[in-house]
Amino acid sequence: MSSSRIKANPQAASMYLKVVFNAEIEKEKKGDPNITKWFLIPYHQENHWILYVLDLRRGCAYIFDSAIGSNRENSAWGILCLAYQVYKFNDGICPNRATMQGLKGFHVKCAQQVGAHECGYYVMKFMHEIVTLHHNTDERLDNAYTPRNAPYTDEEIDVVREQWAKFFTTEYLFT
């Protein structure tokens, strides 16, 4: 998701999320055990990447932002809140269905970049940590995620680069 696409066509972004969330509602109604625990939504705005992790059943959005003191205007939040309301009022499983309470945002204490260009790697690293280390947790993600202020080391970023290069090569170049 990106601020430029939201500004160009906000209905397209909200419609995409509506379709995804309605598919989740259908899985819930059928008793499908493979309901999605978290939706990982990388978001790009003003030359910076942020990761939103939506937990529909708790009504929570966890925000992973690697920029120290980031105070950007956020075009995504309204779209995410609107999509959550659609999910909620279309019988999605959530704790506050009977109230007007909306999506709650929680900033997660995560690694902070020191330069101006590493944010994309940080978002990929956050996603990797979430799906590999926290996929079995029943806690809220902001409680389960290990707090960290220190930046990732060059070696940690290199691992992300290598994983991405291997995935891209395997999936797209040699298929």
Backbone as CSV, one residue per row, in Angstrom:
resi,resn,N_x,N_y,N_z,CA_x,CA_y,CA_z,C_x,C_y,C_z
1,MET,0.849,-1.147,0.000,0.000,0.000,0.000,0.909,1.228,0.000
2,SER,0.466,2.298,-0.654,1.277,3.510,-0.681,0.393,4.745,-0.618
3,SER,0.962,5.820,-0.086,0.200,7.062,0.030,-0.165,7.604,-1.346
4,SER,0.717,7.447,-2.322,0.419,7.973,-3.661,-0.772,7.253,-4.283
5,ARG,-0.877,5.943,-4.082,-2.038,5.208,-4.621,-3.318,5.550,-3.863
6,ILE,-3.197,5.733,-2.559,-4.371,6.107,-1.767,-4.873,7.473,-2.205
7,LYS,-3.954,8.422,-2.386,-4.355,9.765,-2.811,-4.954,9.752,-4.213
8,ALA,-4.401,8.922,-5.094,-4.900,8.841,-6.466,-6.276,8.182,-6.537
9,ASN,-6.490,7.149,-5.702,-7.762,6.420,-5.764,-8.042,5.755,-4.418
10,PRO,-8.536,6.523,-3.445,-8.779,5.945,-2.115,-9.805,4.813,-2.128
11,GLN,-10.739,4.858,-3.054,-11.752,3.803,-3.125,-11.129,2.465,-3.503
12,ALA,-10.109,2.480,-4.346,-9.467,1.225,-4.755,-8.785,0.557,-3.560
13,ALA,-8.103,1.352,-2.735,-7.434,0.782,-1.559,-8.445,0.219,-0.575
14,SER,-9.503,0.961,-0.297,-10.497,0.469,0.659,-11.266,-0.721,0.086
15,MET,-11.517,-0.731,-1.227,-12.219,-1.857,-1.846,-11.362,-3.124,-1.784
16,TYR,-10.059,-2.989,-1.999,-9.169,-4.142,-1.909,-9.242,-4.760,-0.516
17,LEU,-9.111,-3.924,0.516,-9.167,-4.433,1.893,-10.545,-5.015,2.198
18,LYS,-11.594,-4.402,1.690,-12.946,-4.913,1.909,-13.078,-6.328,1.334
19,VAL,-12.572,-6.535,0.137,-12.646,-7.860,-0.494,-11.866,-8.886,0.331
20,VAL,-10.662,-8.512,0.771,-9.837,-9.422,1.568,-10.525,-9.754,2.892
21,PHE,-11.063,-8.739,3.561,-11.711,-8.958,4.855,-13.015,-9.728,4.705
22,ASN,-13.757,-9.489,3.630,-14.992,-10.261,3.404,-14.671,-11.735,3.141
23,ALA,-13.563,-11.999,2.472,-13.135,-13.395,2.275,-12.827,-14.032,3.628
24,GLU,-12.272,-13.246,4.529,-11.975,-13.745,5.883,-13.279,-14.056,6.626
25,ILE,-14.276,-13.208,6.460,-15.584,-13.441,7.089,-16.188,-14.749,6.576
26,GLU,-16.078,-15.001,5.298,-16.601,-16.250,4.728,-15.883,-17.462,5.324
27,LYS,-14.577,-17.373,5.509,-13.831,-18.469,6.149,-14.317,-18.679,7.583
28,GLU,-14.568,-17.582,8.297,-15.047,-17.674,9.678,-16.412,-18.353,9.725
29,LYS,-17.312,-17.971,8.830,-18.667,-18.530,8.807,-18.657,-20.027,8.515
30,LYS,-17.704,-20.461,7.693,-17.596,-21.877,7.339,-16.852,-22.681,8.397
31,GLY,-16.321,-21.995,9.404,-15.548,-22.693,10.430,-14.181,-23.130,9.959
32,ASP,-13.677,-22.492,8.922,-12.365,-22.812,8.375,-11.305,-22.577,9.458
33,PRO,-10.502,-23.589,9.773,-9.475,-23.415,10.823,-8.306,-22.540,10.372
34,ASN,-8.224,-22.247,9.097,-7.099,-21.478,8.556,-7.411,-19.989,8.435
35,ILE,-8.054,-19.445,9.454,-8.316,-18.012,9.407,-7.000,-17.266,9.608
36,THR,-6.926,-16.107,9.043,-5.693,-15.327,9.077,-5.533,-14.665,10.440
37,LYS,-4.394,-14.895,11.054,-4.132,-14.330,12.376,-3.812,-12.846,12.275
38,TRP,-2.887,-12.512,11.390,-2.465,-11.132,11.204,-2.356,-10.837,9.714
39,PHE,-2.735,-9.642,9.348,-2.525,-9.155,7.990,-1.313,-8.237,8.025
40,LEU,-0.287,-8.579,7.273,0.928,-7.774,7.212,0.789,-6.805,6.039
41,ILE,0.835,-5.509,6.332,0.606,-4.496,5.303,1.787,-3.515,5.284
42,PRO,2.749,-3.747,4.384,3.814,-2.763,4.229,3.221,-1.501,3.592
43,TYR,3.615,-0.366,4.099,3.047,0.905,3.639,4.171,1.891,3.352
44,HIS,4.108,2.506,2.169,5.144,3.448,1.744,4.571,4.856,1.655
45,GLN,5.267,5.795,2.318,4.846,7.198,2.273,6.059,8.094,2.471
46,GLU,6.153,9.108,1.656,7.226,10.099,1.778,8.603,9.443,1.890
47,ASN,8.914,8.547,0.978,10.214,7.857,0.940,10.515,7.067,2.202
48,HIS,9.487,6.533,2.823,9.688,5.756,4.048,8.684,4.604,4.098
49,TRP,9.175,3.441,4.528,8.336,2.258,4.701,7.972,2.064,6.170
50,ILE,6.710,1.710,6.414,6.187,1.374,7.740,5.459,0.045,7.583
51,LEU,5.418,-0.741,8.625,4.651,-1.988,8.595,3.452,-1.870,9.523
52,TYR,2.267,-2.133,8.966,1.056,-2.279,9.772,0.754,-3.761,9.865
53,VAL,0.431,-4.217,11.063,0.013,-5.597,11.252,-1.389,-5.536,11.855
54,LEU,-2.381,-5.998,11.097,-3.763,-5.951,11.567,-4.167,-7.268,12.195
55,ASP,-4.745,-7.171,13.366,-5.341,-8.299,14.071,-6.834,-7.991,14.142
56,LEU,-7.580,-8.498,13.178,-9.005,-8.169,13.072,-9.796,-8.618,14.283
57,ARG,-9.472,-9.785,14.795,-10.271,-10.331,15.889,-10.100,-9.559,17.194
58,ARG,-9.008,-8.861,17.344,-8.802,-8.017,18.534,-9.087,-6.545,18.258
59,GLY,-9.263,-6.199,17.001,-9.479,-4.804,16.644,-8.235,-3.961,16.828
60,CYS,-7.071,-4.560,16.551,-5.794,-3.881,16.788,-4.987,-3.752,15.498
61,ALA,-4.292,-2.632,15.406,-3.298,-2.427,14.352,-1.977,-2.146,15.048
62,TYR,-0.989,-2.971,14.782,0.334,-2.797,15.366,1.197,-2.069,14.333
63,ILE,1.850,-1.008,14.765,2.586,-0.150,13.851,4.078,-0.289,14.137
64,PHE,4.809,-0.744,13.136,6.256,-0.901,13.221,6.883,0.188,12.362
65,ASP,7.498,1.165,13.001,8.116,2.279,12.290,9.558,2.412,12.761
66,SER,10.494,2.224,11.840,11.915,2.224,12.193,12.548,3.612,12.191
67,ALA,11.775,4.641,11.883,12.334,6.001,11.852,12.147,6.666,13.204
68,ILE,13.223,7.063,13.786,13.193,7.707,15.094,12.409,9.010,15.000
69,GLY,11.419,9.168,15.871,10.638,10.399,15.917,9.833,10.676,14.664
70,SER,9.350,9.647,14.001,8.594,9.816,12.766,7.248,10.477,13.056
71,ASN,7.005,11.622,12.438,5.729,12.329,12.602,5.103,12.638,11.249
72,ARG,5.042,11.678,10.392,4.463,11.869,9.067,2.942,11.868,9.141
73,GLU,2.337,12.655,8.261,0.890,12.538,8.101,0.630,11.174,7.490
74,ASN,-0.362,10.485,7.991,-0.553,9.106,7.588,-1.837,8.938,6.790
75,SER,-1.694,8.670,5.495,-2.849,8.486,4.621,-3.499,7.117,4.799
76,ALA,-2.771,6.161,5.324,-3.280,4.787,5.420,-4.258,4.590,6.569
77,TRP,-4.090,5.318,7.653,-4.869,5.033,8.854,-6.372,5.096,8.599
78,GLY,-6.840,6.107,7.911,-8.270,6.228,7.620,-8.796,5.064,6.801
79,ILE,-8.022,4.626,5.824,-8.404,3.479,4.984,-8.481,2.212,5.828
80,LEU,-7.487,2.003,6.697,-7.480,0.809,7.543,-8.670,0.818,8.504
81,CYS,-8.967,1.981,9.084,-10.107,2.087,10.009,-11.428,1.830,9.293
82,LEU,-11.568,2.377,8.097,-12.789,2.159,7.323,-12.958,0.678,6.972
83,ALA,-11.882,0.054,6.528,-11.951,-1.370,6.174,-12.282,-2.217,7.403
84,TYR,-11.742,-1.850,8.548,-12.060,-2.584,9.777,-13.539,-2.444,10.131
85,GLN,-14.098,-1.249,9.973,-15.529,-1.054,10.254,-16.388,-1.914,9.338
86,VAL,-16.002,-2.015,8.075,-16.730,-2.873,7.132,-16.668,-4.318,7.604
87,TYR,-15.485,-4.780,7.997,-15.325,-6.144,8.510,-16.220,-6.362,9.725
88,LYS,-16.155,-5.425,10.645,-16.886,-5.529,11.909,-18.401,-5.581,11.690
89,PHE,-18.909,-4.707,10.859,-20.351,-4.631,10.661,-20.887,-5.640,9.656
90,ASN,-20.001,-6.405,9.045,-20.421,-7.504,8.183,-20.245,-8.843,8.890
91,ASP,-20.342,-8.808,10.217,-20.296,-10.003,11.055,-18.926,-10.647,11.173
92,GLY,-17.879,-9.853,11.057,-16.542,-10.373,11.334,-16.414,-10.644,12.824
93,ILE,-15.587,-11.609,13.173,-15.392,-11.961,14.581,-14.469,-10.926,15.213
94,CYS,-15.008,-10.137,16.127,-14.201,-9.143,16.826,-14.854,-8.834,18.165
95,PRO,-14.059,-8.384,19.140,-14.559,-8.230,20.505,-15.525,-7.070,20.687
96,ASN,-15.488,-6.081,19.821,-16.280,-4.876,20.041,-17.316,-4.658,18.943
97,ARG,-17.902,-5.738,18.448,-18.838,-5.656,17.336,-20.052,-4.795,17.657
98,ALA,-20.524,-4.847,18.884,-21.746,-4.137,19.244,-21.509,-2.657,19.549
99,THR,-20.278,-2.212,19.537,-19.991,-0.820,19.869,-19.499,-0.080,18.632
100,MET,-19.354,1.210,18.777,-18.807,2.022,17.686,-17.284,2.111,17.771
101,GLN,-16.696,1.374,18.720,-15.248,1.433,18.887,-14.561,0.982,17.610
102,GLY,-13.590,1.754,17.193,-12.881,1.446,15.965,-11.584,0.715,16.200
103,LEU,-10.804,0.664,15.171,-9.498,0.026,15.197,-8.579,0.786,16.151
104,LYS,-7.880,0.049,16.995,-6.950,0.665,17.949,-5.525,0.479,17.426
105,GLY,-4.761,1.558,17.443,-3.383,1.508,16.973,-2.396,1.421,18.120
106,PHE,-1.410,0.567,17.976,-0.363,0.394,18.976,0.996,0.490,18.295
107,HIS,1.799,1.447,18.710,3.166,1.550,18.192,4.022,0.525,18.917
108,VAL,4.683,-0.318,18.152,5.517,-1.367,18.714,6.946,-0.835,18.829
109,LYS,7.552,-1.069,19.978,8.937,-0.657,20.198,9.825,-1.606,19.400
110,CYS,10.323,-1.096,18.282,11.067,-1.947,17.347,12.407,-1.300,17.007
111,ALA,13.243,-2.052,16.324,14.570,-1.572,15.938,14.449,-0.247,15.185
112,GLN,15.352,0.665,15.488,15.350,1.986,14.879,16.558,2.148,13.964
113,GLN,16.304,2.532,12.740,17.380,2.691,11.764,18.214,3.931,12.073
114,VAL,19.486,3.896,11.686,20.361,5.042,11.907,20.508,5.883,10.647
115,GLY,20.345,5.277,9.497,20.450,6.004,8.232,19.074,6.387,7.711
116,ALA,19.058,6.828,6.472,17.811,7.298,5.879,17.252,6.342,4.821
117,HIS,17.937,5.226,4.572,17.527,4.384,3.445,17.286,2.918,3.794
118,GLU,17.337,2.548,5.055,17.229,1.140,5.427,15.808,0.679,5.714
119,CYS,14.834,1.571,5.695,13.490,1.256,6.185,12.852,0.059,5.477
120,GLY,13.089,-0.105,4.190,12.524,-1.251,3.480,13.060,-2.572,4.009
121,TYR,14.349,-2.617,4.282,14.943,-3.814,4.871,14.398,-4.060,6.274
122,TYR,14.189,-2.989,7.019,13.640,-3.127,8.370,12.233,-3.716,8.311
123,VAL,11.416,-3.254,7.385,10.059,-3.792,7.254,10.109,-5.273,6.900
124,MET,11.001,-5.652,5.988,11.128,-7.072,5.644,11.587,-7.879,6.851
125,LYS,12.507,-7.328,7.625,12.992,-8.012,8.835,11.880,-8.135,9.868
126,PHE,11.088,-7.067,10.067,9.960,-7.140,11.000,8.991,-8.247,10.576
127,MET,8.658,-8.295,9.289,7.723,-9.319,8.805,8.280,-10.718,9.038
128,HIS,9.560,-10.895,8.749,10.183,-12.206,8.935,10.144,-12.616,10.405
129,GLU,10.468,-11.688,11.302,10.430,-11.999,12.732,9.016,-12.349,13.188
130,ILE,8.038,-11.631,12.702,6.654,-11.884,13.115,6.210,-13.273,12.692
131,VAL,6.438,-13.626,11.431,5.929,-14.917,10.955,6.758,-16.098,11.435
132,THR,8.027,-15.891,11.772,8.831,-17.020,12.230,8.858,-17.151,13.747
133,LEU,8.847,-16.036,14.464,8.994,-16.097,15.920,7.679,-15.985,16.686
134,HIS,6.666,-15.396,16.084,5.450,-15.091,16.838,4.176,-15.707,16.256
135,HIS,4.313,-16.593,15.291,3.119,-17.148,14.649,2.263,-18.001,15.587
136,ASN,2.830,-18.528,16.654,2.054,-19.373,17.575,1.566,-18.652,18.825
137,THR,1.851,-17.382,18.953,1.478,-16.674,20.172,-0.015,-16.353,20.204
138,ASP,-0.571,-16.376,21.398,-1.957,-15.959,21.580,-2.033,-14.564,22.194
139,GLU,-0.873,-13.983,22.485,-0.817,-12.646,23.063,-1.023,-11.593,21.974
140,ARG,-1.316,-10.384,22.442,-1.286,-9.262,21.506,0.143,-9.133,21.015
141,LEU,0.295,-8.776,19.775,1.631,-8.721,19.175,2.521,-7.680,19.840
142,ASP,1.962,-6.565,20.273,2.813,-5.554,20.914,3.363,-6.045,22.247
143,ASN,2.708,-7.028,22.858,3.227,-7.633,24.088,4.191,-8.782,23.797
144,ALA,3.934,-9.531,22.737,4.755,-10.695,22.408,6.072,-10.309,21.735
145,TYR,6.052,-9.248,20.969,7.237,-8.828,20.220,8.307,-8.319,21.195
146,THR,9.537,-8.761,21.015,10.623,-8.357,21.900,11.012,-6.912,21.598
147,PRO,10.842,-6.019,22.580,11.177,-4.598,22.346,12.655,-4.416,22.005
148,ARG,12.902,-3.475,21.117,14.281,-3.214,20.715,14.374,-1.785,20.193
149,ASN,15.288,-1.022,20.706,15.562,0.322,20.187,16.789,0.337,19.297
150,ALA,17.712,-0.587,19.563,18.970,-0.615,18.820,18.703,-0.910,17.350
151,PRO,19.506,-0.335,16.477,19.349,-0.649,15.053,19.788,-2.085,14.777
152,TYR,19.329,-2.616,13.655,19.833,-3.912,13.230,21.287,-3.740,12.818
153,THR,22.065,-4.779,13.032,23.466,-4.746,12.618,23.539,-4.935,11.100
154,ASP,24.685,-4.614,10.532,24.888,-4.833,9.096,24.696,-6.305,8.747
155,GLU,25.127,-7.181,9.654,24.981,-8.623,9.406,23.503,-9.018,9.363
156,GLU,22.689,-8.466,10.252,21.253,-8.773,10.254,20.584,-8.273,8.978
157,ILE,20.970,-7.099,8.519,20.419,-6.559,7.274,20.891,-7.387,6.082
158,ASP,22.146,-7.833,6.112,22.665,-8.678,5.033,21.874,-9.980,4.921
159,VAL,21.453,-10.545,6.051,20.640,-11.768,6.020,19.332,-11.497,5.275
160,VAL,18.707,-10.360,5.548,17.464,-9.995,4.851,17.724,-9.857,3.356
161,ARG,18.789,-9.193,2.990,19.141,-9.024,1.568,19.338,-10.384,0.897
162,GLU,20.056,-11.268,1.577,20.319,-12.589,1.005,19.037,-13.410,0.879
163,GLN,18.166,-13.336,1.889,16.894,-14.062,1.810,16.062,-13.552,0.629
164,TRP,15.998,-12.237,0.478,15.228,-11.658,-0.615,15.830,-12.050,-1.966
165,ALA,17.149,-11.962,-2.092,17.795,-12.314,-3.357,17.551,-13.780,-3.697
166,LYS,17.651,-14.651,-2.710,17.402,-16.081,-2.941,15.956,-16.325,-3.352
167,PHE,15.018,-15.709,-2.653,13.603,-15.860,-2.988,13.330,-15.359,-4.403
168,PHE,13.807,-14.164,-4.722,13.557,-13.574,-6.036,14.158,-14.437,-7.140
169,THR,15.378,-14.878,-6.930,16.048,-15.710,-7.928,15.296,-17.017,-8.132
170,THR,14.915,-17.655,-7.037,14.227,-18.948,-7.117,12.833,-18.808,-7.746
171,GLU,12.096,-17.811,-7.316,10.695,-17.663,-7.734,10.536,-17.033,-9.113
172,TYR,11.440,-16.163,-9.517,11.203,-15.401,-10.732,12.250,-15.588,-11.827
173,LEU,13.475,-15.836,-11.460,14.497,-15.924,-12.504,14.692,-17.337,-13.028
174,PHE,14.566,-18.332,-12.158,14.833,-19.711,-12.571,13.610,-20.595,-12.446
175,THR,12.474,-20.102,-12.884,11.250,-20.937,-12.813,10.920,-21.499,-14.155
